[in-house]
XYZ file of N, CA and C in Angstrom:
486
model
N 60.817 -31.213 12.022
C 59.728 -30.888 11.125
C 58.503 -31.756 11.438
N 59.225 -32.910 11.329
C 57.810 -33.442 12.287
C 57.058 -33.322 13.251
N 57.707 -32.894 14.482
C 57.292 -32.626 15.767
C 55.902 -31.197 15.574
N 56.441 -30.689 14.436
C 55.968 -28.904 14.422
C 54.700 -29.766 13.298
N 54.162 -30.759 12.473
C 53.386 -31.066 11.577
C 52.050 -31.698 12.993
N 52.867 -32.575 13.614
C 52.305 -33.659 14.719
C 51.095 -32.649 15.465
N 52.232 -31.252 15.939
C 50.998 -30.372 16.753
C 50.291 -29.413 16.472
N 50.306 -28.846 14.804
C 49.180 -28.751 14.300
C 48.317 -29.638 13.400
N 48.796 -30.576 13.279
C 47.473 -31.323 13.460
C 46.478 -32.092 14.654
N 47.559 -32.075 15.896
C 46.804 -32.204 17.020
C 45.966 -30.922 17.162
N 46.330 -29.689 16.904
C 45.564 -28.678 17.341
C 44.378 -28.247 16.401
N 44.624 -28.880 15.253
C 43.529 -28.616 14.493
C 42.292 -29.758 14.395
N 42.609 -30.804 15.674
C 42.120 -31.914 15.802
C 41.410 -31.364 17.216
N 42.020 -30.646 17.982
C 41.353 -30.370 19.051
C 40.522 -29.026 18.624
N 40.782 -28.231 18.117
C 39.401 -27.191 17.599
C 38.325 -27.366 16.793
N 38.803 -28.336 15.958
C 37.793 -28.926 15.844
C 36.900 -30.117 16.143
N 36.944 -30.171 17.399
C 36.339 -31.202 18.231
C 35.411 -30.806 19.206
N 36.456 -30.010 19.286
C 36.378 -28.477 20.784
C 34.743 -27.870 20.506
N 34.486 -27.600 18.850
C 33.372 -26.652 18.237
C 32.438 -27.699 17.682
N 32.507 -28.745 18.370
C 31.415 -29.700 17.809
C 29.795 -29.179 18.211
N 29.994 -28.846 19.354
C 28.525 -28.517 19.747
C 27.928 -26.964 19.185
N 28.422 -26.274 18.045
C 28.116 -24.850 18.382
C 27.117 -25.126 16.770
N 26.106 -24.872 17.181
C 25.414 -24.598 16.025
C 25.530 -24.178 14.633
N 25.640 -25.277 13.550
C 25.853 -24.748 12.468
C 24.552 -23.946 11.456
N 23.607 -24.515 11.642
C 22.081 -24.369 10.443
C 21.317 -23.643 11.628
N 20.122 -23.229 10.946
C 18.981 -22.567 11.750
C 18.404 -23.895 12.196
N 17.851 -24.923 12.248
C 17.666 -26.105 12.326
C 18.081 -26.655 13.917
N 19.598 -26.140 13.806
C 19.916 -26.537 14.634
C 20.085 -25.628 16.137
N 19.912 -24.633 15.493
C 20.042 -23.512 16.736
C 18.640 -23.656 17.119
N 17.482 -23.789 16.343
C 16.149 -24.270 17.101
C 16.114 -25.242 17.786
N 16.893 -26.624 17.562
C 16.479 -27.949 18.293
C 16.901 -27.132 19.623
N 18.493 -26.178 19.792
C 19.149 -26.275 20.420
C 18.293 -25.441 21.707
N 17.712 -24.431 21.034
C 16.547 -23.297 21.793
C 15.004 -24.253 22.269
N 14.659 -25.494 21.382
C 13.717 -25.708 22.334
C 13.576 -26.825 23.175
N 14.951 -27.718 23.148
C 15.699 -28.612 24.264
C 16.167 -27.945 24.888
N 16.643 -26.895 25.235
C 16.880 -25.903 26.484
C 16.348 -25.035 27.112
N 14.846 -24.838 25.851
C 14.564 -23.778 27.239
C 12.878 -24.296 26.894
N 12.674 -25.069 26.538
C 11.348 -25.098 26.140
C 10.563 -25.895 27.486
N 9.234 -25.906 27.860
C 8.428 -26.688 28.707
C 8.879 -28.008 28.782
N 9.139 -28.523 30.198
C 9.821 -29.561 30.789
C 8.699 -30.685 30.667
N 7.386 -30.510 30.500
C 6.628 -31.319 30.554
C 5.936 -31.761 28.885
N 7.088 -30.931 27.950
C 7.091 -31.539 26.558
C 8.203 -32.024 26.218
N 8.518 -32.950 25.175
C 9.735 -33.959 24.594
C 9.335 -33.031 22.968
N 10.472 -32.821 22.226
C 10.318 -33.427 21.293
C 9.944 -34.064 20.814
N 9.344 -34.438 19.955
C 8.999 -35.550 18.580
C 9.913 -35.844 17.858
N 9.809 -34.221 16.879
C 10.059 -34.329 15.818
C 10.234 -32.628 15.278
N 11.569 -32.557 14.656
C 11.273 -30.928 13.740
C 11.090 -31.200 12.090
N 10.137 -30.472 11.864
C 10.369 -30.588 9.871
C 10.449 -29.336 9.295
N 11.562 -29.086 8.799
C 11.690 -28.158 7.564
C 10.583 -27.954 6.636
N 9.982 -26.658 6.644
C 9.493 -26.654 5.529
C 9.990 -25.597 4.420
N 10.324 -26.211 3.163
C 11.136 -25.005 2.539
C 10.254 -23.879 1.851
N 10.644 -22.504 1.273
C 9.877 -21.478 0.898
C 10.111 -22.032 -0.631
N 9.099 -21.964 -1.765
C 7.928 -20.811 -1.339
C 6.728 -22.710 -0.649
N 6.310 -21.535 -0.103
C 4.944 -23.072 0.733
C 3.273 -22.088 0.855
N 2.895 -22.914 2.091
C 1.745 -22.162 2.201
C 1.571 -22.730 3.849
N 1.245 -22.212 4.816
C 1.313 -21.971 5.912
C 0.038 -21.087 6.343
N -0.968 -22.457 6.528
C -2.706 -22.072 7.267
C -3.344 -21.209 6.611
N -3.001 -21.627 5.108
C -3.678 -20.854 3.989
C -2.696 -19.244 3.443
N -1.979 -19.271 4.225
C -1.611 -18.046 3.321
C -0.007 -18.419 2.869
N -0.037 -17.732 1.383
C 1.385 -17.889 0.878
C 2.400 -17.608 1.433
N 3.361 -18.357 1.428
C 4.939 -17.274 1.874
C 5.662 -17.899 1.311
N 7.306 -16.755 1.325
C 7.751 -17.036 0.921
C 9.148 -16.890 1.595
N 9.193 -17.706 2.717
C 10.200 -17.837 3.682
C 10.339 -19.358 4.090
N 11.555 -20.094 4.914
C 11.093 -21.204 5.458
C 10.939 -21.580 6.468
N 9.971 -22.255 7.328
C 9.578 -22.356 8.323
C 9.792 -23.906 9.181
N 9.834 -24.059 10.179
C 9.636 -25.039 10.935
C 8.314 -25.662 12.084
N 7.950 -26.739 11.736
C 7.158 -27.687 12.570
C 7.444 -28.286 13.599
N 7.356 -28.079 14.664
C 8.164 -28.660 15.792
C 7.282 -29.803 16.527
N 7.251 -30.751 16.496
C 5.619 -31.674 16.956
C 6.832 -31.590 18.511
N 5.579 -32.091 19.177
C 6.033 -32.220 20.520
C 5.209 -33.568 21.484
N 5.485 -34.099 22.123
C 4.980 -35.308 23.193
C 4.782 -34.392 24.359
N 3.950 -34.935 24.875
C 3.631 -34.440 26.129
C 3.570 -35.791 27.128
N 5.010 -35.702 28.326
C 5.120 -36.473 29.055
C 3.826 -37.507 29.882
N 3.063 -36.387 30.103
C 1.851 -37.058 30.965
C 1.029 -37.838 30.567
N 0.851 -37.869 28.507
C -0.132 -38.524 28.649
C 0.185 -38.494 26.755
N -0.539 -39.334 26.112
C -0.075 -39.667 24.672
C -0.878 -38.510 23.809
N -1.083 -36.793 24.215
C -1.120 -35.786 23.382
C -0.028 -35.171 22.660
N -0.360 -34.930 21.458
C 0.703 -34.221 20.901
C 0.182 -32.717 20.812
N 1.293 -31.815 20.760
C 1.418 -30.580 20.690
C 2.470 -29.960 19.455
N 1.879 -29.218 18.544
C 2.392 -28.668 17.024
C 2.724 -26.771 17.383
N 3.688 -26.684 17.339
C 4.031 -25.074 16.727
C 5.117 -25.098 15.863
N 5.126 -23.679 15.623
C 5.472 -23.416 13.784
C 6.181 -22.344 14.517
N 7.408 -22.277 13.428
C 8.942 -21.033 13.956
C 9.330 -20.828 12.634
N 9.723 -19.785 12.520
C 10.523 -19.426 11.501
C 12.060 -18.611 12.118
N 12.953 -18.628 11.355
C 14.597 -18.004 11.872
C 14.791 -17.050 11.054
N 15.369 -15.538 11.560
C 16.046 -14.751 10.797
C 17.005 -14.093 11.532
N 18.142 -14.099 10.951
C 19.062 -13.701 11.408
C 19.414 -14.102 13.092
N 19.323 -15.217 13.223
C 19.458 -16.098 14.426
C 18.554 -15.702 15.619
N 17.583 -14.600 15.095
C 15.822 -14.719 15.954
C 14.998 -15.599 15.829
N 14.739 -16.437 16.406
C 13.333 -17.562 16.158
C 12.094 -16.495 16.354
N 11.130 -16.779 15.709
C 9.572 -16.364 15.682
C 8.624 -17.450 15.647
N 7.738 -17.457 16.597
C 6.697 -18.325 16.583
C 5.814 -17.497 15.722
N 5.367 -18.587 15.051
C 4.173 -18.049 13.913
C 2.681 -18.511 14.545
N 1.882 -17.479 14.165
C 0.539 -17.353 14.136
C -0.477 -17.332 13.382
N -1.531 -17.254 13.199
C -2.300 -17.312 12.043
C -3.720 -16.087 12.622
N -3.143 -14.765 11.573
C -4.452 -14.095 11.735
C -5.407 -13.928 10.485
N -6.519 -13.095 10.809
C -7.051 -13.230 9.406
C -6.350 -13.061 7.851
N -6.226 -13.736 7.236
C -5.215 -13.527 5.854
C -4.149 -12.972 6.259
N -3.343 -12.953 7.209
C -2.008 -13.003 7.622
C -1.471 -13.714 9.018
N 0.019 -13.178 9.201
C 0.570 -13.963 10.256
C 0.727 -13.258 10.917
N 0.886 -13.903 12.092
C 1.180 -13.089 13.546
C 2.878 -13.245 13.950
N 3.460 -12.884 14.268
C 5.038 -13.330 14.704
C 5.103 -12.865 15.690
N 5.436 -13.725 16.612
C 5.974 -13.701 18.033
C 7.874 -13.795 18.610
N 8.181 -12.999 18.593
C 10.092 -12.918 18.680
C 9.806 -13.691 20.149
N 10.505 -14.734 19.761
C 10.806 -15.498 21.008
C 11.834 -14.945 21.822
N 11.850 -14.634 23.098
C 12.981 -14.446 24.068
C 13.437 -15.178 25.211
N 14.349 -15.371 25.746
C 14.206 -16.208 26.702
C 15.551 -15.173 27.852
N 16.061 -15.552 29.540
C 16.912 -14.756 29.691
C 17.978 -16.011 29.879
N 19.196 -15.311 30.151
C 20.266 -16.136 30.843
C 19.989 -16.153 32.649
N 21.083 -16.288 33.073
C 21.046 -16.213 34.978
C 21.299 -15.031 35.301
N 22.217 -14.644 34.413
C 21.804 -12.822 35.126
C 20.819 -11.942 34.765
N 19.780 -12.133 34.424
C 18.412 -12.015 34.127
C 18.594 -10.919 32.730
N 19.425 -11.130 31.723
C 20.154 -10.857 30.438
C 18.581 -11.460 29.639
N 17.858 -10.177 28.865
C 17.085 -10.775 27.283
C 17.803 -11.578 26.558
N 17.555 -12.624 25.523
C 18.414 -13.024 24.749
C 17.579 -13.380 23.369
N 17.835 -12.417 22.402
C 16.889 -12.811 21.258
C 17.251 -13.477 20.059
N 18.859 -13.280 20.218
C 19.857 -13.459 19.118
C 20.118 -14.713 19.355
N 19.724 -16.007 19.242
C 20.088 -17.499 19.647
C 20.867 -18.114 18.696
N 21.149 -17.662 18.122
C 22.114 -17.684 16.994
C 23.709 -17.487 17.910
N 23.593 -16.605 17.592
C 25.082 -15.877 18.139
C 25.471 -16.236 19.780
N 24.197 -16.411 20.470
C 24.040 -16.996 21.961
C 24.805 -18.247 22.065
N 24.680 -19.349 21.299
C 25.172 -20.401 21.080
C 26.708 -20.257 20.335
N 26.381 -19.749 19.723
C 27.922 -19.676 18.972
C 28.900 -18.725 20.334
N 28.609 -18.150 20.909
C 29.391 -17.863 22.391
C 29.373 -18.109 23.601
N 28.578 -18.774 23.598
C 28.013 -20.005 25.044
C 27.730 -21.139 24.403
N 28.381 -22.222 25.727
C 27.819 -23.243 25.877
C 27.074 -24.048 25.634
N 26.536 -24.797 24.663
C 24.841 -24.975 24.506
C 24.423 -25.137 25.693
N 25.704 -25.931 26.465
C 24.817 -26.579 27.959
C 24.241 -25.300 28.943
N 24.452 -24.001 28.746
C 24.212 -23.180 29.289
C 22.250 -22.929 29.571
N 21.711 -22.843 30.355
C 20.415 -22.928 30.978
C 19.821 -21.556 30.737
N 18.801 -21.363 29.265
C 18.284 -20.354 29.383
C 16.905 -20.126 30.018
N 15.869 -19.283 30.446
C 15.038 -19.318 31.414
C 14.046 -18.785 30.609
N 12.645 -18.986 30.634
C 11.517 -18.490 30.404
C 11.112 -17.668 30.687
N 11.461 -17.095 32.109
C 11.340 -15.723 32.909
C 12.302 -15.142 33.269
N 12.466 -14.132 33.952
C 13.874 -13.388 34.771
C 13.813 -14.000 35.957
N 15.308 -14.762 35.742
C 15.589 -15.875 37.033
C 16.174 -14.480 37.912
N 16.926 -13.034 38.174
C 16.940 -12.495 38.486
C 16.001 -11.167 38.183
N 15.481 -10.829 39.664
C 14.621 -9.790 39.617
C 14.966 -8.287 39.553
N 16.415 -8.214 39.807
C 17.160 -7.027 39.389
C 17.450 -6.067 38.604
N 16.769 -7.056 37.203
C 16.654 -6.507 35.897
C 14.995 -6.566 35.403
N 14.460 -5.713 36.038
C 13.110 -5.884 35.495
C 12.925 -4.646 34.345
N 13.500 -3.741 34.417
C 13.349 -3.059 33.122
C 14.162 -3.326 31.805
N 14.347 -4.669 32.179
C 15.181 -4.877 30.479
C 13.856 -5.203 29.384
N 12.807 -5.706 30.264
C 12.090 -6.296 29.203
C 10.748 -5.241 28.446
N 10.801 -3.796 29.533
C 10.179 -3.012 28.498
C 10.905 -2.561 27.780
N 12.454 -2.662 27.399
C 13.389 -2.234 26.451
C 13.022 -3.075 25.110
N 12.744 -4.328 25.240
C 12.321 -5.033 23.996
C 10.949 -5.282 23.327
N 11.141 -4.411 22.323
C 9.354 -4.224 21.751
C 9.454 -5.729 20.841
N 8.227 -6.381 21.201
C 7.819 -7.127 20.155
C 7.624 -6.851 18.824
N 7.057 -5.501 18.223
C 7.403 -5.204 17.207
C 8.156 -4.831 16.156
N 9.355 -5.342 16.799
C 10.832 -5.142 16.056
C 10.765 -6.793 14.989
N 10.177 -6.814 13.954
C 10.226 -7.723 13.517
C 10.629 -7.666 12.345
N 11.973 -8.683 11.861
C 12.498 -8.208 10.516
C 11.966 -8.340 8.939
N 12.326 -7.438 8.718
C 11.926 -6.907 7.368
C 10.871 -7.649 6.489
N 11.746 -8.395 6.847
C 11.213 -10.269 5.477
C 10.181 -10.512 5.788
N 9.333 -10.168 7.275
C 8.080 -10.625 7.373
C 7.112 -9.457 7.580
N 7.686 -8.402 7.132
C 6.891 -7.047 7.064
C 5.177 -7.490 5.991
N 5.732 -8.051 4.617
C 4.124 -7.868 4.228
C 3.116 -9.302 4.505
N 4.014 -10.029 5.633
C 2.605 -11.238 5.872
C 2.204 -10.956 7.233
N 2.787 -9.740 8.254
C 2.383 -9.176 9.323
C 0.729 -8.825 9.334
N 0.317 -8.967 10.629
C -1.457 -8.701 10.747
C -0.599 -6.931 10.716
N -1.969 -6.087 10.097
C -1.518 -4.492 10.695
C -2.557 -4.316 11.431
């Protein structure tokens, strides 16, 4: 009886050890999206939560968003953008007249794979896995008129520019 207690708790010691790296919060699936695929010639700073309801470059909302400050290796400038998460899509936010702009971030894998869902990307890969800014393969060049930027969910339908 012991022997059979010993190795599930070894095994429930190794799965959960095993799943340390897989993204739990939106928070974290962003650090995880812009330490992996973000410009090599920015660091991190700093991310801040901002919770809903707020106000974001004058206009209300009522979602929550993120501040991502950034260093720039070369020289002591900082660099600020703003993301919001839904349903494990990051959106870079914009500011148009009395509304927002949203940008669905994409990035590919190595087999030149869209990947918009960074959510679920992480939770089935690797974090250490290397996503790309462009199509590291040129094989797939019609994946990316398959993905309209204007597929943007629901929740940010009435702070959209029309």
């Amino acid at each position: 009886m012991n022997f059979y207690r010993c190795f599930f708790l070894i095994m429930f010691f190794f799965l959960g050890c095993n799943n340390a790296n897989i993204p739990k919060t939106d928070s974290e699936v962003l650090n995880y999206f812009l330490t992996n695929s973000h410009n090599e010639k920015l660091i991190i700073d700093e991310i801040i939560y901002i919770k809903a309801p707020s106000v974001y470059k004058e206009v209300s909302i009522d979602f929550d968003f993120y501040q991502a400050n950034f260093k720039n290796i070369n020289n002591d400038k900082f660099e600020i953008y703003y993301f919001t998460i839904s349903d494990g899509e990051i959106y870079r936010l914009g500011k148009g007249l009395n509304c927002l702009i949203f940008s669905k971030e994409k990035r590919w894998n190595k087999n030149g794979e869209i990947i918009t869902d960074f959510s679920t990307f992480y939770k089935t890969n690797s974090y250490k896995k290397k996503l790309y800014n462009s199509n590291p393969s040129k094989t797939n060049l019609t994946s990316m008129n398959s993905l309209k930027n204007g597929l943007i969910s629901n929740k940010f339908q009435k702070f959209t520019c029309k």
